[in-house]
Amino acid sequence: MITRELNTEQAKVDSGVLLETRGLTKHFAVRRGMFGRTVGTIKAVDGVSLRVPSGTTVGLVGESGCGKSTLGRCILRAHEPTSGEILFRREDGSVSDLARLSEKALKPYRRQIRMIFQDPYSSLNPRMTLLQIVGEPLKVNRSLSAGQIEETVAQLLTRVGLRPEYMRRYPNAFSGGERQRVGIARALALEPRLVVADEAVSALDVSVRAQILNLLKDLQQESALTYLFISHDLGVVEYMADEVVVMYVGKAVEVGATEELYHRPLHPYTEALLSAVPDPDPTARREQIVLGGEVADPSNVPTGCPFHPRCFYAKDRCKAEVPALREVLPGRQAACHFAEELSLRGIARTPAG
Ligand SMILES: Nc1ncnc2c1ncn2[C@@H]1O[C@H](COP(=O)(O)OP(=O)(O)OP(=O)(O)O)[C@@H](O)[C@H]1O
Ligand code: SF4
Ligand SMILES: [Mg+2]
């Protein structure tokens, strides 16, 4: 039930890629006054092109407000994109542009792309039992009997490390980590192919974070899942992601394989973010780069390179000319005029080349 034929360019999404966005953009109108007059535009996501290969984890990082969640929500079509493409590989290998599908045509994809939310407290309805919470998507999307739903929920709870006998209890009987396991079980109920995890462990105690991250990794192995893993925590992303996309004010400013990007960043913004990652060795001293100024306002983006007011390496050209995201090294992209000349500091704990 695809409403739009893809042109040959779109059909050229690499065969190993499950999701590819091209120039994905989401602008929100800023409205004021009694009549809701539009007085500006928030460029929350501004032309992001990224690829998520099947069976891998792509990490999306950047400071608060850079557009990570908005991008994730556009992929799920929880937000209507302003423009751009969301190319998703179907099970038969063909590619659909989710950005242009009608609500009806989107339905099968809503099963295949699911989300894990940040806050395991507010994202679970306190008046529903685990059976109802985890079983709800099964009810909506499949014609299963009550007994079959119960059986499937029991299996899902077991998969995420919870005892199936808990299914008649309510969320308030559980800890944050256990609730996040429930959220994961719910996300997995319809056997999705892509999971968008938005700050999935940020609200959890440090002590349970590793357990949830390891659970996500185990589930990925078992079911060949693909993750878009959104987090402001670069330490967590280093552990989870095969590739990383760094965002700054709605744009991707650096893309690369995790180990290489952490070892040798190509964008000054990535260098600054990495300098704040705590070193596991308490005796090691790493100098943190403290960025001046605030994160740029997406309704009033600086001219030229959006990062130039905060960048220690900025030159006159940076104020005038927008740097394009381009391949600087094989498989490494950065949006910086001087990426080749700068020798930026990364985190040397991974033995990258
Ligand atoms: N529904 C909306 N209406 C208007 N502006 C919005 C809306 N949702 C997000 N924004 C704005 O878009 C920008 C990007 O927000 P977004 O939530 O995507 O950032 P984020 O990177 O996920 O931040 P955080 O790390 O805090 O979760 C922000 O300036 C935010 O205020
Ligand atoms: S283009 Fe200029 S301002 Fe932007 S990151 Fe590179 S050096 Fe800094
Ligand atoms: Mg967010």
Short mmCIF file of C-alpha atoms and ligand atoms in Angstrom, two decimals:
data_model
loop_
_atom_site.label_atom_id
_atom_site.label_comp_id
_atom_site.label_asym_id
_atom_site.label_seq_id
_atom_site.Cartn_x
_atom_site.Cartn_y
_atom_site.Cartn_z
CA MET A 1 0.00 0.00 0.00
CA ILE A 2 2.77 2.41 -0.93
CA THR A 3 1.40 5.69 -2.13
CA ARG A 4 4.47 6.90 -3.91
CA GLU A 5 6.91 5.32 -6.30
CA LEU A 6 10.53 5.93 -5.38
CA ASN A 7 12.79 7.35 -8.02
CA THR A 8 15.98 5.55 -8.99
CA GLU A 9 18.16 7.74 -6.73
CA GLN A 10 16.17 6.73 -3.67
CA ALA A 11 16.18 3.10 -4.68
CA LYS A 12 19.99 3.39 -4.50
CA VAL A 13 20.09 3.15 -0.71
CA ASP A 14 22.92 0.68 0.05
CA SER A 15 21.60 -2.82 0.55
CA GLY A 16 22.94 -3.07 4.12
CA VAL A 17 21.24 0.14 5.22
CA LEU A 18 17.93 -0.12 7.08
CA LEU A 19 17.26 3.59 7.47
CA GLU A 20 18.62 6.60 5.67
CA THR A 21 17.51 10.19 6.12
CA ARG A 22 18.32 12.70 3.43
CA GLY A 23 18.12 16.39 4.19
CA LEU A 24 15.65 15.75 6.98
CA THR A 25 14.29 19.04 8.29
CA LYS A 26 11.86 19.99 11.02
CA HIS A 27 11.12 23.65 11.60
CA PHE A 28 8.68 24.82 14.26
CA ALA A 29 6.94 28.16 13.92
CA VAL A 30 7.39 30.63 16.79
CA ARG A 31 3.99 32.26 17.31
CA ARG A 32 3.08 35.30 19.38
CA GLY A 33 0.08 37.37 20.27
CA MET A 34 -3.66 36.79 20.28
CA PHE A 35 -3.77 35.74 16.65
CA GLY A 36 -0.79 33.42 16.84
CA ARG A 37 1.19 35.43 14.31
CA THR A 38 4.36 33.64 13.16
CA VAL A 39 7.33 35.70 14.32
CA GLY A 40 10.15 33.26 13.74
CA THR A 41 11.28 29.72 12.98
CA ILE A 42 12.96 27.20 15.25
CA LYS A 43 15.26 25.14 13.07
CA ALA A 44 15.16 22.11 15.36
CA VAL A 45 16.43 19.73 12.66
CA ASP A 46 17.99 21.33 9.64
CA GLY A 47 18.90 19.07 6.76
CA VAL A 48 20.24 15.96 8.51
CA SER A 49 21.40 13.06 6.35
CA LEU A 50 22.33 9.91 8.24
CA ARG A 51 22.47 6.18 7.66
CA VAL A 52 21.67 3.36 10.03
CA PRO A 53 23.05 0.03 8.74
CA SER A 54 21.00 -3.08 9.60
CA GLY A 55 21.92 -4.82 12.84
CA THR A 56 24.10 -1.94 14.08
CA THR A 57 23.75 0.89 16.56
CA VAL A 58 24.11 4.48 15.45
CA GLY A 59 24.55 6.94 18.30
CA LEU A 60 23.17 10.46 18.07
CA VAL A 61 24.87 12.89 20.43
CA GLY A 62 24.91 16.60 21.18
CA GLU A 63 24.00 19.10 23.88
CA SER A 64 20.45 19.66 25.09
CA GLY A 65 18.25 21.32 22.46
CA CYS A 66 20.37 20.34 19.44
CA GLY A 67 17.46 18.43 17.90
CA LYS A 68 18.13 14.79 18.79
CA SER A 69 14.63 13.96 20.00
CA THR A 70 12.99 15.93 17.21
CA LEU A 71 14.97 13.92 14.69
CA GLY A 72 13.95 10.65 16.37
CA ARG A 73 10.32 11.72 16.45
CA CYS A 74 10.39 12.66 12.76
CA ILE A 75 11.66 9.17 11.91
CA LEU A 76 8.69 7.74 13.82
CA ARG A 77 6.48 10.34 12.14
CA ALA A 78 5.41 11.51 15.60
CA HIS A 79 6.43 14.88 14.10
CA GLU A 80 5.62 15.72 10.51
CA PRO A 81 8.94 16.54 8.83
CA THR A 82 9.08 19.94 7.13
CA SER A 83 11.10 18.46 4.28
CA GLY A 84 13.56 15.70 3.45
CA GLU A 85 13.36 11.97 3.07
CA ILE A 86 13.15 9.06 5.50
CA LEU A 87 14.11 6.05 3.46
CA PHE A 88 13.33 2.74 5.16
CA ARG A 89 14.16 -0.67 3.76
CA ARG A 90 11.21 -3.00 3.73
CA GLU A 91 11.53 -6.71 4.50
CA ASP A 92 11.37 -7.51 0.77
CA GLY A 93 14.43 -5.27 0.22
CA SER A 94 12.61 -2.39 -1.48
CA VAL A 95 12.76 1.12 -0.03
CA SER A 96 9.92 3.43 1.08
CA ASP A 97 10.06 7.13 1.87
CA LEU A 98 8.21 7.31 5.20
CA ALA A 99 8.15 11.12 5.04
CA ARG A 100 5.56 11.00 2.30
CA LEU A 101 3.33 8.12 3.30
CA SER A 102 -0.28 8.66 4.33
CA GLU A 103 -1.24 7.67 7.89
CA LYS A 104 -2.88 4.53 6.52
CA ALA A 105 0.14 3.53 4.46
CA LEU A 106 2.40 4.16 7.49
CA LYS A 107 0.62 1.59 9.65
CA PRO A 108 2.83 -1.43 8.87
CA TYR A 109 5.94 0.69 9.54
CA ARG A 110 4.65 1.74 12.95
CA ARG A 111 5.09 -1.89 14.01
CA GLN A 112 8.59 -2.06 12.59
CA ILE A 113 9.93 1.14 14.19
CA ARG A 114 9.41 1.46 17.95
CA MET A 115 10.66 3.81 20.60
CA ILE A 116 12.12 3.44 24.09
CA PHE A 117 11.60 6.57 26.14
CA GLN A 118 13.76 8.35 28.69
CA ASP A 119 11.59 8.38 31.74
CA PRO A 120 10.44 4.95 32.90
CA TYR A 121 8.20 6.64 35.49
CA SER A 122 6.05 8.89 33.30
CA SER A 123 6.09 6.68 30.21
CA LEU A 124 4.19 3.82 31.90
CA ASN A 125 0.54 4.31 32.78
CA PRO A 126 0.34 3.77 36.58
CA ARG A 127 -3.22 2.43 36.28
CA MET A 128 -2.30 -0.39 33.92
CA THR A 129 -0.75 -3.73 34.87
CA LEU A 130 2.37 -4.95 33.11
CA LEU A 131 0.13 -7.34 31.17
CA GLN A 132 -1.92 -4.41 29.88
CA ILE A 133 1.10 -2.20 29.19
CA VAL A 134 3.17 -4.77 27.32
CA GLY A 135 0.10 -6.41 25.77
CA GLU A 136 -1.44 -3.18 24.49
CA PRO A 137 0.47 -2.98 21.19
CA LEU A 138 -0.30 -6.66 20.58
CA LYS A 139 -4.01 -5.98 21.02
CA VAL A 140 -4.01 -2.98 18.72
CA ASN A 141 -2.09 -4.62 15.94
CA ARG A 142 -2.90 -8.30 15.97
CA SER A 143 -5.94 -10.46 16.35
CA LEU A 144 -4.62 -12.54 19.22
CA SER A 145 -6.78 -14.19 21.89
CA ALA A 146 -6.46 -13.08 25.53
CA GLY A 147 -4.59 -16.32 26.30
CA GLN A 148 -2.14 -15.78 23.45
CA ILE A 149 -1.49 -12.21 24.55
CA GLU A 150 -0.76 -13.41 28.09
CA GLU A 151 1.62 -16.04 26.78
CA THR A 152 3.43 -13.51 24.57
CA VAL A 153 3.69 -10.99 27.43
CA ALA A 154 5.13 -13.72 29.67
CA GLN A 155 7.77 -14.47 27.03
CA LEU A 156 8.57 -10.77 26.58
CA LEU A 157 8.96 -10.22 30.31
CA THR A 158 11.29 -13.20 30.52
CA ARG A 159 13.34 -11.85 27.61
CA VAL A 160 13.92 -8.57 29.41
CA GLY A 161 14.82 -10.28 32.68
CA LEU A 162 11.54 -9.89 34.58
CA ARG A 163 9.53 -12.71 36.13
CA PRO A 164 6.36 -13.46 34.16
CA GLU A 165 4.38 -13.75 37.41
CA TYR A 166 4.82 -9.97 37.79
CA MET A 167 2.47 -9.32 34.91
CA ARG A 168 -0.53 -8.55 37.12
CA ARG A 169 1.33 -5.93 39.12
CA TYR A 170 1.34 -2.18 38.51
CA PRO A 171 4.42 -0.11 37.60
CA ASN A 172 4.69 1.49 41.05
CA ALA A 173 5.75 -1.91 42.43
CA PHE A 174 8.98 -1.69 40.43
CA SER A 175 12.29 0.18 40.51
CA GLY A 176 13.42 2.54 37.74
CA GLY A 177 15.56 -0.15 36.11
CA GLU A 178 12.72 -2.68 36.21
CA ARG A 179 10.31 -0.15 34.73
CA GLN A 180 12.71 0.52 31.91
CA ARG A 181 12.76 -3.24 31.27
CA VAL A 182 8.97 -3.04 30.97
CA GLY A 183 9.33 -0.18 28.49
CA ILE A 184 11.76 -2.29 26.49
CA ALA A 185 9.39 -5.29 26.55
CA ARG A 186 6.62 -3.05 25.24
CA ALA A 187 8.87 -1.72 22.47
CA LEU A 188 9.77 -5.28 21.45
CA ALA A 189 6.21 -6.64 21.54
CA LEU A 190 5.66 -6.25 17.80
CA GLU A 191 9.12 -7.53 16.84
CA PRO A 192 10.37 -4.22 15.47
CA ARG A 193 13.29 -3.94 13.07
CA LEU A 194 14.41 -0.49 14.20
CA VAL A 195 14.34 0.78 17.79
CA VAL A 196 14.80 4.47 18.51
CA ALA A 197 16.07 4.70 22.09
CA ASP A 198 15.86 8.31 23.29
CA GLU A 199 17.97 8.84 26.42
CA ALA A 200 16.99 5.30 27.44
CA VAL A 201 19.23 5.21 30.52
CA SER A 202 19.59 8.91 31.37
CA ALA A 203 16.96 8.85 34.11
CA LEU A 204 18.35 5.72 35.77
CA ASP A 205 20.77 5.36 38.66
CA VAL A 206 24.32 4.85 37.47
CA SER A 207 24.31 1.44 39.16
CA VAL A 208 21.55 0.06 36.91
CA ARG A 209 22.54 1.79 33.67
CA ALA A 210 25.06 -0.88 32.70
CA GLN A 211 22.45 -3.61 33.21
CA ILE A 212 19.99 -1.93 30.87
CA LEU A 213 22.69 -1.20 28.29
CA ASN A 214 23.81 -4.83 28.39
CA LEU A 215 20.21 -5.97 28.05
CA LEU A 216 19.83 -3.81 24.94
CA LYS A 217 23.03 -5.29 23.53
CA ASP A 218 21.90 -8.87 24.26
CA LEU A 219 18.52 -8.24 22.63
CA GLN A 220 20.26 -6.80 19.59
CA GLN A 221 22.35 -9.96 19.26
CA GLU A 222 19.35 -12.25 19.70
CA SER A 223 17.06 -10.48 17.26
CA ALA A 224 19.41 -8.67 14.85
CA LEU A 225 17.88 -5.41 16.03
CA THR A 226 18.98 -2.04 14.72
CA TYR A 227 19.21 0.89 17.12
CA LEU A 228 19.24 4.63 16.74
CA PHE A 229 20.60 5.41 20.18
CA ILE A 230 20.05 9.00 21.24
CA SER A 231 21.99 10.32 24.22
CA HIS A 232 23.76 13.39 25.49
CA ASP A 233 26.14 11.05 27.37
CA LEU A 234 29.18 10.35 25.22
CA GLY A 235 30.43 7.66 27.59
CA VAL A 236 27.23 5.66 27.12
CA VAL A 237 27.29 6.17 23.36
CA GLU A 238 30.89 4.97 23.18
CA TYR A 239 29.80 1.73 24.85
CA MET A 240 26.75 1.22 22.65
CA ALA A 241 27.33 2.64 19.19
CA ASP A 242 29.15 1.35 16.13
CA GLU A 243 28.88 4.75 14.48
CA VAL A 244 28.23 8.20 15.87
CA VAL A 245 26.49 11.28 14.52
CA VAL A 246 27.29 14.51 16.40
CA MET A 247 24.60 17.20 16.16
CA TYR A 248 24.89 20.92 16.77
CA VAL A 249 21.87 23.23 16.45
CA GLY A 250 19.88 20.98 14.16
CA LYS A 251 22.74 19.87 11.94
CA ALA A 252 25.03 16.85 11.80
CA VAL A 253 28.55 18.26 12.27
CA GLU A 254 30.53 15.03 12.47
CA VAL A 255 29.89 11.41 11.48
CA GLY A 256 32.20 8.42 11.85
CA ALA A 257 32.91 4.99 13.31
CA THR A 258 32.83 5.31 17.11
CA GLU A 259 36.37 4.21 17.87
CA GLU A 260 37.93 6.49 15.26
CA LEU A 261 35.76 9.46 16.09
CA TYR A 262 36.52 9.18 19.82
CA HIS A 263 40.20 8.65 19.18
CA ARG A 264 40.63 11.46 16.69
CA PRO A 265 37.72 13.89 16.34
CA LEU A 266 37.61 16.04 13.23
CA HIS A 267 35.26 18.77 14.47
CA PRO A 268 36.13 21.18 17.30
CA TYR A 269 32.67 20.66 18.82
CA THR A 270 33.28 16.90 19.08
CA GLU A 271 36.66 17.61 20.68
CA ALA A 272 35.00 19.77 23.33
CA LEU A 273 32.28 17.18 24.04
CA LEU A 274 34.87 14.41 24.39
CA SER A 275 37.02 16.46 26.75
CA ALA A 276 34.14 16.33 29.26
CA VAL A 277 33.90 12.52 29.27
CA PRO A 278 35.25 11.26 32.61
CA ASP A 279 38.32 9.06 32.32
CA PRO A 280 37.84 5.64 33.96
CA ASP A 281 41.40 5.94 35.30
CA PRO A 282 41.12 8.24 38.35
CA THR A 283 44.82 9.10 38.16
CA ALA A 284 44.60 10.26 34.55
CA ARG A 285 44.26 13.99 34.01
CA ARG A 286 42.31 15.22 31.07
CA GLU A 287 41.91 18.90 30.47
CA GLN A 288 38.27 19.78 29.90
CA ILE A 289 37.55 22.28 27.15
CA VAL A 290 35.04 24.70 28.59
CA LEU A 291 33.06 26.18 25.73
CA GLY A 292 32.22 29.84 26.02
CA GLY A 293 28.70 31.10 25.46
CA GLU A 294 25.43 29.22 25.28
CA VAL A 295 24.37 26.56 22.79
CA ALA A 296 23.19 28.51 19.74
CA ASP A 297 19.50 29.37 19.63
CA PRO A 298 17.83 27.33 16.84
CA SER A 299 15.51 30.28 16.16
CA ASN A 300 18.48 32.60 15.66
CA VAL A 301 21.33 30.52 14.26
CA PRO A 302 24.67 32.37 13.91
CA THR A 303 25.86 33.18 10.40
CA GLY A 304 28.49 31.03 8.72
CA CYS A 305 29.51 28.07 10.87
CA PRO A 306 26.86 27.89 13.64
CA PHE A 307 29.61 26.88 16.07
CA HIS A 308 31.87 29.86 15.35
CA PRO A 309 30.94 32.02 18.40
CA ARG A 310 32.14 29.20 20.68
CA CYS A 311 34.96 27.75 18.60
CA PHE A 312 38.59 28.25 19.70
CA TYR A 313 39.81 27.71 16.14
CA ALA A 314 37.41 30.11 14.36
CA LYS A 315 38.78 32.39 11.64
CA ASP A 316 37.13 35.12 9.56
CA ARG A 317 35.90 32.63 6.98
CA CYS A 318 33.90 30.80 9.68
CA LYS A 319 31.70 33.86 10.31
CA ALA A 320 30.69 34.13 6.68
CA GLU A 321 30.64 30.70 5.10
CA VAL A 322 28.54 27.73 6.19
CA PRO A 323 30.75 24.61 6.23
CA ALA A 324 29.16 21.63 4.46
CA LEU A 325 29.31 18.17 6.00
CA ARG A 326 31.88 16.48 3.79
CA GLU A 327 34.16 13.47 3.71
CA VAL A 328 37.43 14.50 5.34
CA LEU A 329 38.95 11.03 5.70
CA PRO A 330 37.62 7.76 4.27
CA GLY A 331 34.34 7.06 6.08
CA ARG A 332 34.75 10.20 8.21
CA GLN A 333 32.66 13.32 7.68
CA ALA A 334 32.89 16.70 9.34
CA ALA A 335 31.39 20.14 8.80
CA CYS A 336 34.45 22.29 9.45
CA HIS A 337 36.40 24.41 6.96
CA PHE A 338 39.66 23.49 8.65
CA ALA A 339 39.11 19.83 9.53
CA GLU A 340 42.25 18.73 7.63
CA GLU A 341 44.50 21.29 9.31
CA LEU A 342 43.39 20.92 12.90
CA SER A 343 44.91 18.29 15.11
CA LEU A 344 42.19 17.71 17.67
CA ARG A 345 42.38 15.76 20.88
CA GLY A 346 40.24 12.70 21.43
CA ILE A 347 40.03 9.99 24.01
CA ALA A 348 43.00 7.71 23.66
CA ARG A 349 41.74 4.77 25.72
CA THR A 350 40.56 2.83 22.65
CA PRO A 351 43.35 1.50 20.45
CA ALA A 352 42.23 3.11 17.19
CA GLY A 353 44.56 3.57 14.23
N1 LIG B 1 6.94 20.81 19.69
C1 LIG B 1 7.83 21.80 19.64
N2 LIG B 1 7.49 23.07 19.37
C2 LIG B 1 8.40 24.07 19.30
N3 LIG B 1 9.71 23.88 19.52
C3 LIG B 1 10.13 22.63 19.80
C4 LIG B 1 9.22 21.52 19.88
N4 LIG B 1 9.93 20.40 20.18
C5 LIG B 1 11.22 20.79 20.28
N5 LIG B 1 11.34 22.12 20.05
C6 LIG B 1 12.59 22.90 20.06
O1 LIG B 1 13.45 22.29 19.11
C7 LIG B 1 14.80 22.31 19.58
C8 LIG B 1 15.33 20.89 19.62
O2 LIG B 1 14.67 20.19 20.69
P1 LIG B 1 14.91 18.64 20.99
O3 LIG B 1 13.99 18.26 22.09
O4 LIG B 1 14.83 17.88 19.73
O5 LIG B 1 16.42 18.64 21.51
P2 LIG B 1 17.26 17.47 22.19
O6 LIG B 1 18.58 17.43 21.51
O7 LIG B 1 16.47 16.21 22.21
O8 LIG B 1 17.47 18.02 23.67
P3 LIG B 1 17.55 17.21 25.08
O9 LIG B 1 18.97 16.67 25.15
O10 LIG B 1 17.31 18.27 26.09
O11 LIG B 1 16.52 16.15 25.08
C9 LIG B 1 14.76 23.01 20.94
O12 LIG B 1 15.07 24.37 20.74
C10 LIG B 1 13.33 22.83 21.38
O13 LIG B 1 12.94 23.89 22.23
S1 SF4 B 2 34.32 25.99 10.53
FE1 SF4 B 2 35.49 27.40 11.81
S2 SF4 B 2 34.13 27.89 13.52
FE2 SF4 B 2 33.29 26.09 12.51
S3 SF4 B 2 34.15 24.40 13.66
FE3 SF4 B 2 35.54 24.75 11.95
S4 SF4 B 2 37.10 26.17 12.74
FE4 SF4 B 2 35.38 26.20 14.19
MG MG B 3 15.75 14.98 23.75
#
